Amino acid sequence: MKQTYRNDRKEGPRTALRSAVAALSLAWLAALIFMTSAQAQQVSVTAELSPTATTPGQAVSYILTYEGGQPQQLPQLNLPQGLTIVGQVSQSNQISIVNGAQSITMQLAWPISAQQVGEFTIPAPQVVVNGQAIAVNEVKLSVTASGQATADTQVESDPILQLSVAKTEFYVGEMVPVTAVLYIPRNISVQRMGLIDANNGDFAIQRFPQQPEQSTQRLGNRTFTALTFRSTLSALKAGNLKLGPAKCELILGIPTRGGRGNIFGLGMMQMQQEKRIATAVEIAIKALPLPEKDRPKNFSGAVGDFTIATTTSNTSVTVGEPVNVEITISGQGNFDAIAPPTLSDATGWKPYPPRRFDMNPGDANTRDLLNRSIGFSSIIVPEKVMPFVPSFELSFFNPQTAKYVVLRSPPISIAIAPGAAVVGAGTTVPGGAAAALLPAPTLAPVANISDILLHLPSAPHWAAASLPPLRNTGFLAFNAVLFVVLLGLISWVSIQRAAQRRAASAELRQRTLLRAVEDSAGNEAEFYRRAVHYIHSVCPGCEGQPELRGIMERYETRNFMAAGLVPSAVDAATVAEVIALLRHLRPSEQAAQAAPSLTANQATAVAVALLAALSPATVMAEKATPSSPPAVAPAIAAERYAAAVKALEAKDYIAAEKQASSLVEAGAIGPEVFEIIGHARYKQDKPGDAALWYQRARLFPGLQPEVQQNLRHISERIHFFAPQRDALIDGLASFFSTSGWAYLAASALWLAIFSGAYLVLAPGHKTTNAMIVRKFAPLATGALVVGVLVTAIAVVGWNLRPSYTDVVDLYCVTATKAQARTAATATSGSVIPVPPGSIIRRLNERGAWSYVEIAQPGESLRGWLESESLVPLWPYDAALLP
């Protein structure tokens, strides 16, 4: 009871406190509900543009922000003329709690675009929320042609590219600063960035540097990393031009939605790579032509504001001694168009072509592109005593004053002493007379090719289909005939040699048998037996001859009828008589010619069999011949060629190219036709295409100095790449076509074979024929040596001629701004710019990219080029390759 009492006393105050807290909580909750419901009744709708200024064709966002309510239906925008909706409306919601009050904000965004320059007012749309019409403000959009666009025009992860020029009206050739700014959202990383391309052929733009100026900028309610690229441009022609649209391809790292890189949520954000192309709108440019009035005669096209200064270290020389003058030109403008300054008065001086050099080397990312200096090193030789080095003259057009300016450097004082000249042995003429008697020393002239050489042959050489030697019917027949002749010669000589050997062998055998008959004279029966054996061996069938009957009868009597008689000797007179008869006995012609006739027949059979074997091979080779392209009729081809030459002479380069191209399309190709197309392409300001057609013409045999000179000129102008070719080897290979070298090698080889056969098969014994052979042996030896040497040279020439396998993977770069890259993407690292006209070797192909090898002096570079920029060097039938 006591315990219970105490507990009741302690619980009483706590229960009261809880009741008070509960009452206060209910009151606070009621007030919160009342405040929230009151705030919910305050609905507002605001209209805004992001950004508020843009350029034609650039999208901006028209945004309606709802606070405290949601629309019952999608509002209809009443856009003024010149503005259009270019996409679907998007919606976003945001919930926030401020001071305990929850609010819901909804945004509707329409992408709109302007098609023209001007100021536009977008009226307020009709907005209904909870059955009530809500007042909305109107907004204004400014559309200008300056190329300046704000960053809020893109979606959250898209980069923005802005292009701007210092002024939009300037003279042709005037250097104008151009700036490209690339805005990257702050939470986006740039994995790879391609080059900014804004050129459409109307401007010469200095390549934007690879290292930009980087800063952080806030545009609207978003933060961006701004990458600023600065360069210069100049117009190539007059008129109303368009710069751009500029574009830049990027690979961006975009954060993925969701977690981070580890389970604790403390790691790096996960990124995914996406390709984006940032595009800036084109800018209208008005390029003014340079005035014709007051244009100096030596004006080379330089536009800007320059100064000129000259110095020399040779202040004391003699007549005829070279003076080196250093010329410095500084200022702002188009330095590439500045021609070497000339002497204002060259009287008494012999000038030589100056050498140009750049005085602003260094990193292109940091150096000043407008303020520059260039130098010229000029050599002039005094032809007589002069008091000073004359002024050098420079002319240019100043766009600030819109006038031509002719600058002259101040003269340089110089001491020139008279020279001396040796007139004869031991005689010296004073300087004044020497200057009059002897010319000043001259330097070797340097080639300065300023244009292509138009080579217009009256008749072309058409390419004819050729075959490899082992598949060429004519080549096989040529060698077969010579082989049969060689085989017949060897057979005839072999028959003669065999007959001689047989004759020599029969004579030896005859002497041996005759000596055996003489040795048996002591036995009459054996003597006559051996005599008959001699007759049967030497002259079969001669037993019936009258002078031999006595020998035959005595043989029969002594060997068959006189059996048992004592052997007796033959007297010397009888022996001498018998030996004389046997010695004059000769073989019959029929017996001697039986074996040689068989050998001759065998040789004839071999020759016939060889020809029969060659005939099916040649027929099969003919059937395996690759088909030649259809060729136009000779008369029509000659007519079109003459029309192309006539058009080229009349400077109608389009018509000349059209006529020559029609021949190529019809299969009538040749070096002269390729040259005409090259001439026409060059005259249409396509030096890279011209180099391609000249390279094709070089594949044909025969020295072509005009083509070589034109390729040299184009190389000095655009510096294209091509495989290095040795002049000596190239000249040797150009003498004949592949078939010509093959015929030459075969002819020389047969000459060596016949000469060797003559020396080997000639009779060696002392006969009249042998004396004749020895008389012509030196000539045959010389022919043998010449045949071997010519065969070796022809084989080398045949191997040096380009085969189809050598050129099938050679391609020519025709794009004007091709760039070899380290990977098959436009945003990968760079290897080297590849000028148009370059001949490269394609190693592999992957989709729209080709893996190529680029020939360089001393090394070969490899990289990836876009396949659409490549054209095969020889796209024609392999059989037409000479």
Tab-separated table of N, CA and C in Angstrom, residues 361-440:
chain	number	residue	atom	x	y	z
A	361	PRO	N	59.589	31.449	-84.784
A	361	PRO	CA	59.384	30.030	-84.488
A	361	PRO	C	58.855	29.857	-83.077
A	362	GLY	N	58.365	28.667	-82.812
A	362	GLY	CA	57.849	28.389	-81.467
A	362	GLY	C	56.533	27.665	-81.528
A	363	ASP	N	55.903	27.566	-80.382
A	363	ASP	CA	54.658	26.837	-80.237
A	363	ASP	C	53.521	27.622	-80.867
A	364	ALA	N	52.801	26.982	-81.788
A	364	ALA	CA	51.675	27.652	-82.437
A	364	ALA	C	50.535	27.920	-81.468
A	365	ASN	N	50.531	27.235	-80.312
A	365	ASN	CA	49.463	27.447	-79.344
A	365	ASN	C	49.641	28.744	-78.549
A	366	THR	N	50.865	29.271	-78.528
A	366	THR	CA	51.122	30.428	-77.670
A	366	THR	C	51.583	31.664	-78.421
A	367	ARG	N	52.101	31.503	-79.622
A	367	ARG	CA	52.661	32.661	-80.309
A	367	ARG	C	51.557	33.537	-80.876
A	368	ASP	N	51.914	34.790	-81.099
A	368	ASP	CA	50.980	35.780	-81.635
A	368	ASP	C	50.779	35.503	-83.118
A	369	LEU	N	49.504	35.296	-83.511
A	369	LEU	CA	49.225	34.970	-84.895
A	369	LEU	C	49.096	36.206	-85.775
A	370	LEU	N	48.904	37.383	-85.170
A	370	LEU	CA	48.725	38.604	-85.946
A	370	LEU	C	50.032	39.379	-86.087
A	371	ASN	N	50.705	39.614	-84.980
A	371	ASN	CA	51.951	40.384	-85.004
A	371	ASN	C	53.110	39.426	-85.262
A	372	ARG	N	53.694	39.534	-86.438
A	372	ARG	CA	54.733	38.592	-86.834
A	372	ARG	C	55.876	39.338	-87.504
A	373	SER	N	56.934	38.593	-87.770
A	373	SER	CA	58.068	39.115	-88.518
A	373	SER	C	58.606	37.996	-89.390
A	374	ILE	N	58.956	38.356	-90.612
A	374	ILE	CA	59.608	37.417	-91.510
A	374	ILE	C	60.868	38.085	-92.051
A	375	GLY	N	61.771	37.277	-92.542
A	375	GLY	CA	63.028	37.812	-93.052
A	375	GLY	C	63.344	37.275	-94.428
A	376	PHE	N	64.137	38.032	-95.170
A	376	PHE	CA	64.653	37.618	-96.467
A	376	PHE	C	66.161	37.874	-96.471
A	377	SER	N	66.890	36.886	-96.945
A	377	SER	CA	68.336	37.042	-97.105
A	377	SER	C	68.611	37.179	-98.594
A	378	SER	N	69.038	38.369	-98.992
A	378	SER	CA	69.218	38.674	-100.410
A	378	SER	C	70.691	38.929	-100.705
A	379	ILE	N	71.153	38.393	-101.831
A	379	ILE	CA	72.523	38.604	-102.284
A	379	ILE	C	72.494	39.500	-103.519
A	380	ILE	N	73.239	40.601	-103.450
A	380	ILE	CA	73.374	41.496	-104.586
A	380	ILE	C	74.860	41.708	-104.847
A	381	VAL	N	75.234	41.828	-106.109
A	381	VAL	CA	76.639	41.960	-106.492
A	381	VAL	C	76.824	43.287	-107.212
A	382	PRO	N	77.725	44.139	-106.721
A	382	PRO	CA	77.969	45.408	-107.426
A	382	PRO	C	78.724	45.168	-108.729
A	383	GLU	N	78.241	45.784	-109.801
A	383	GLU	CA	78.896	45.680	-111.098
A	383	GLU	C	79.847	46.856	-111.366
A	384	LYS	N	79.768	47.850	-110.501
A	384	LYS	CA	80.667	49.001	-110.590
A	384	LYS	C	80.709	49.668	-109.220
A	385	VAL	N	81.515	50.664	-109.091
A	385	VAL	CA	81.623	51.362	-107.811
A	385	VAL	C	80.334	52.132	-107.555
A	386	MET	N	79.712	51.861	-106.376
A	386	MET	CA	78.453	52.500	-105.993
A	386	MET	C	78.609	53.090	-104.597
A	387	PRO	N	77.913	54.211	-104.292
A	387	PRO	CA	78.075	54.841	-102.964
A	387	PRO	C	77.261	54.174	-101.865
A	388	PHE	N	76.213	53.476	-102.217
A	388	PHE	CA	75.352	52.891	-101.185
A	388	PHE	C	74.566	51.728	-101.782
A	389	VAL	N	74.061	50.903	-100.864
A	389	VAL	CA	73.131	49.837	-101.249
A	389	VAL	C	71.764	50.461	-101.460
A	390	PRO	N	71.141	50.280	-102.599
A	390	PRO	CA	69.868	50.954	-102.864
A	390	PRO	C	68.752	50.437	-101.959
A	391	SER	N	67.645	51.164	-101.981
A	391	SER	CA	66.478	50.803	-101.165
A	391	SER	C	65.803	49.556	-101.717
A	392	PHE	N	65.209	48.788	-100.785
A	392	PHE	CA	64.356	47.666	-101.157
A	392	PHE	C	62.907	48.124	-101.018
A	393	GLU	N	62.070	47.674	-101.939
A	393	GLU	CA	60.704	48.180	-102.050
A	393	GLU	C	59.703	47.087	-101.728
A	394	LEU	N	58.699	47.446	-100.922
A	394	LEU	CA	57.617	46.536	-100.532
A	394	LEU	C	56.289	47.245	-100.735
A	395	SER	N	55.363	46.584	-101.428
A	395	SER	CA	54.024	47.153	-101.651
A	395	SER	C	52.975	46.257	-101.019
A	396	PHE	N	51.952	46.876	-100.439
A	396	PHE	CA	50.854	46.141	-99.813
A	396	PHE	C	49.629	47.034	-99.760
A	397	PHE	N	48.515	46.433	-99.400
A	397	PHE	CA	47.260	47.177	-99.249
A	397	PHE	C	46.936	47.287	-97.768
A	398	ASN	N	46.716	48.503	-97.281
A	398	ASN	CA	46.385	48.747	-95.876
A	398	ASN	C	44.869	48.809	-95.732
A	399	PRO	N	44.249	47.831	-95.087
A	399	PRO	CA	42.783	47.845	-94.982
A	399	PRO	C	42.248	48.942	-94.060
A	400	GLN	N	43.087	49.448	-93.178
A	400	GLN	CA	42.621	50.500	-92.279
A	400	GLN	C	42.400	51.805	-93.035
A	401	THR	N	43.310	52.097	-93.943
A	401	THR	CA	43.175	53.331	-94.730
A	401	THR	C	42.564	53.087	-96.097
A	402	ALA	N	42.390	51.797	-96.452
A	402	ALA	CA	41.826	51.424	-97.756
A	402	ALA	C	42.670	51.987	-98.898
A	403	LYS	N	44.005	51.981	-98.713
A	403	LYS	CA	44.902	52.502	-99.740
A	403	LYS	C	46.102	51.568	-99.874
A	404	TYR	N	46.677	51.622	-101.071
A	404	TYR	CA	47.910	50.891	-101.312
A	404	TYR	C	49.093	51.683	-100.766
A	405	VAL	N	50.074	50.958	-100.242
A	405	VAL	CA	51.249	51.575	-99.641
A	405	VAL	C	52.486	50.968	-100.305
A	406	VAL	N	53.434	51.831	-100.650
A	406	VAL	CA	54.725	51.390	-101.174
A	406	VAL	C	55.797	51.863	-100.204
A	407	LEU	N	56.433	50.919	-99.504
A	407	LEU	CA	57.474	51.238	-98.532
A	407	LEU	C	58.846	51.025	-99.158
A	408	ARG	N	59.783	51.880	-98.806
A	408	ARG	CA	61.162	51.745	-99.254
A	408	ARG	C	62.078	51.828	-98.042
A	409	SER	N	62.977	50.880	-97.953
A	409	SER	CA	63.944	50.903	-96.861
A	409	SER	C	64.980	51.984	-97.124
A	410	PRO	N	65.550	52.545	-96.078
A	410	PRO	CA	66.580	53.574	-96.293
A	410	PRO	C	67.829	52.975	-96.914
A	411	PRO	N	68.534	53.706	-97.783
A	411	PRO	CA	69.776	53.201	-98.380
A	411	PRO	C	70.825	52.945	-97.301
A	412	ILE	N	71.749	52.042	-97.593
A	412	ILE	CA	72.823	51.681	-96.659
A	412	ILE	C	74.153	52.117	-97.276
A	413	SER	N	74.886	52.928	-96.532
A	413	SER	CA	76.185	53.376	-97.026
A	413	SER	C	77.150	52.202	-97.095
A	414	ILE	N	77.946	52.168	-98.154
A	414	ILE	CA	78.869	51.058	-98.353
A	414	ILE	C	80.087	51.566	-99.121
A	415	ALA	N	81.252	51.011	-98.806
A	415	ALA	CA	82.487	51.361	-99.496
A	415	ALA	C	82.822	50.255	-100.489
A	416	ILE	N	82.820	50.612	-101.777
A	416	ILE	CA	83.085	49.643	-102.834
A	416	ILE	C	84.357	50.065	-103.553
A	417	ALA	N	85.356	49.197	-103.520
A	417	ALA	CA	86.627	49.486	-104.185
A	417	ALA	C	86.624	48.859	-105.560
A	418	PRO	N	87.341	49.495	-106.489
A	418	PRO	CA	87.433	48.895	-107.829
A	418	PRO	C	88.130	47.551	-107.756
A	419	GLY	N	87.699	46.611	-108.596
A	419	GLY	CA	88.310	45.288	-108.633
A	419	GLY	C	89.428	45.242	-109.639
A	420	ALA	N	90.160	44.118	-109.699
A	420	ALA	CA	91.238	43.905	-110.657
A	420	ALA	C	90.953	42.641	-111.424
A	421	ALA	N	91.416	42.593	-112.691
A	421	ALA	CA	91.168	41.419	-113.526
A	421	ALA	C	92.443	41.030	-114.231
A	422	VAL	N	92.702	39.749	-114.395
A	422	VAL	CA	93.878	39.232	-115.091
A	422	VAL	C	93.543	39.122	-116.561
A	423	VAL	N	94.282	39.937	-117.385
A	423	VAL	CA	94.039	39.928	-118.822
A	423	VAL	C	94.897	38.874	-119.495
A	424	GLY	N	96.138	38.774	-119.132
A	424	GLY	CA	97.039	37.775	-119.705
A	424	GLY	C	98.027	37.352	-118.661
A	425	ALA	N	98.931	36.477	-119.043
A	425	ALA	CA	99.911	35.972	-118.083
A	425	ALA	C	100.801	37.094	-117.615
A	426	GLY	N	100.785	37.379	-116.324
A	426	GLY	CA	101.639	38.403	-115.750
A	426	GLY	C	101.154	39.802	-115.965
A	427	THR	N	99.946	40.009	-116.513
A	427	THR	CA	99.443	41.354	-116.781
A	427	THR	C	98.199	41.587	-115.952
A	428	THR	N	98.130	42.680	-115.212
A	428	THR	CA	96.991	43.021	-114.364
A	428	THR	C	96.440	44.357	-114.799
A	429	VAL	N	95.128	44.416	-114.939
A	429	VAL	CA	94.455	45.640	-115.357
A	429	VAL	C	93.903	46.318	-114.122
A	430	PRO	N	94.017	47.625	-113.961
A	430	PRO	CA	93.462	48.326	-112.797
A	430	PRO	C	91.972	48.097	-112.664
A	431	GLY	N	91.500	48.433	-111.455
A	431	GLY	CA	90.118	48.113	-111.131
A	431	GLY	C	89.106	48.704	-112.067
A	432	GLY	N	89.257	49.986	-112.421
A	432	GLY	CA	88.250	50.586	-113.288
A	432	GLY	C	88.177	49.878	-114.615
A	433	ALA	N	89.319	49.534	-115.196
A	433	ALA	CA	89.323	48.821	-116.467
A	433	ALA	C	88.832	47.394	-116.308
A	434	ALA	N	89.178	46.788	-115.146
A	434	ALA	CA	88.737	45.412	-114.918
A	434	ALA	C	87.229	45.331	-114.884
A	435	ALA	N	86.615	46.302	-114.244
A	435	ALA	CA	85.159	46.290	-114.161
A	435	ALA	C	84.532	46.400	-115.531
A	436	ALA	N	85.226	47.079	-116.434
A	436	ALA	CA	84.669	47.229	-117.777
A	436	ALA	C	84.963	46.017	-118.647
A	437	LEU	N	86.114	45.315	-118.345
A	437	LEU	CA	86.509	44.212	-119.211
A	437	LEU	C	85.858	42.898	-118.823
A	438	LEU	N	85.792	42.619	-117.525
A	438	LEU	CA	85.305	41.325	-117.060
A	438	LEU	C	83.912	41.449	-116.468
A	439	PRO	N	83.031	40.507	-116.761
A	439	PRO	CA	81.690	40.543	-116.149
A	439	PRO	C	81.757	40.138	-114.684
A	440	ALA	N	80.795	40.603	-113.958
A	440	ALA	CA	80.719	40.246	-112.541
A	440	ALA	C	80.431	38.763	-112.397
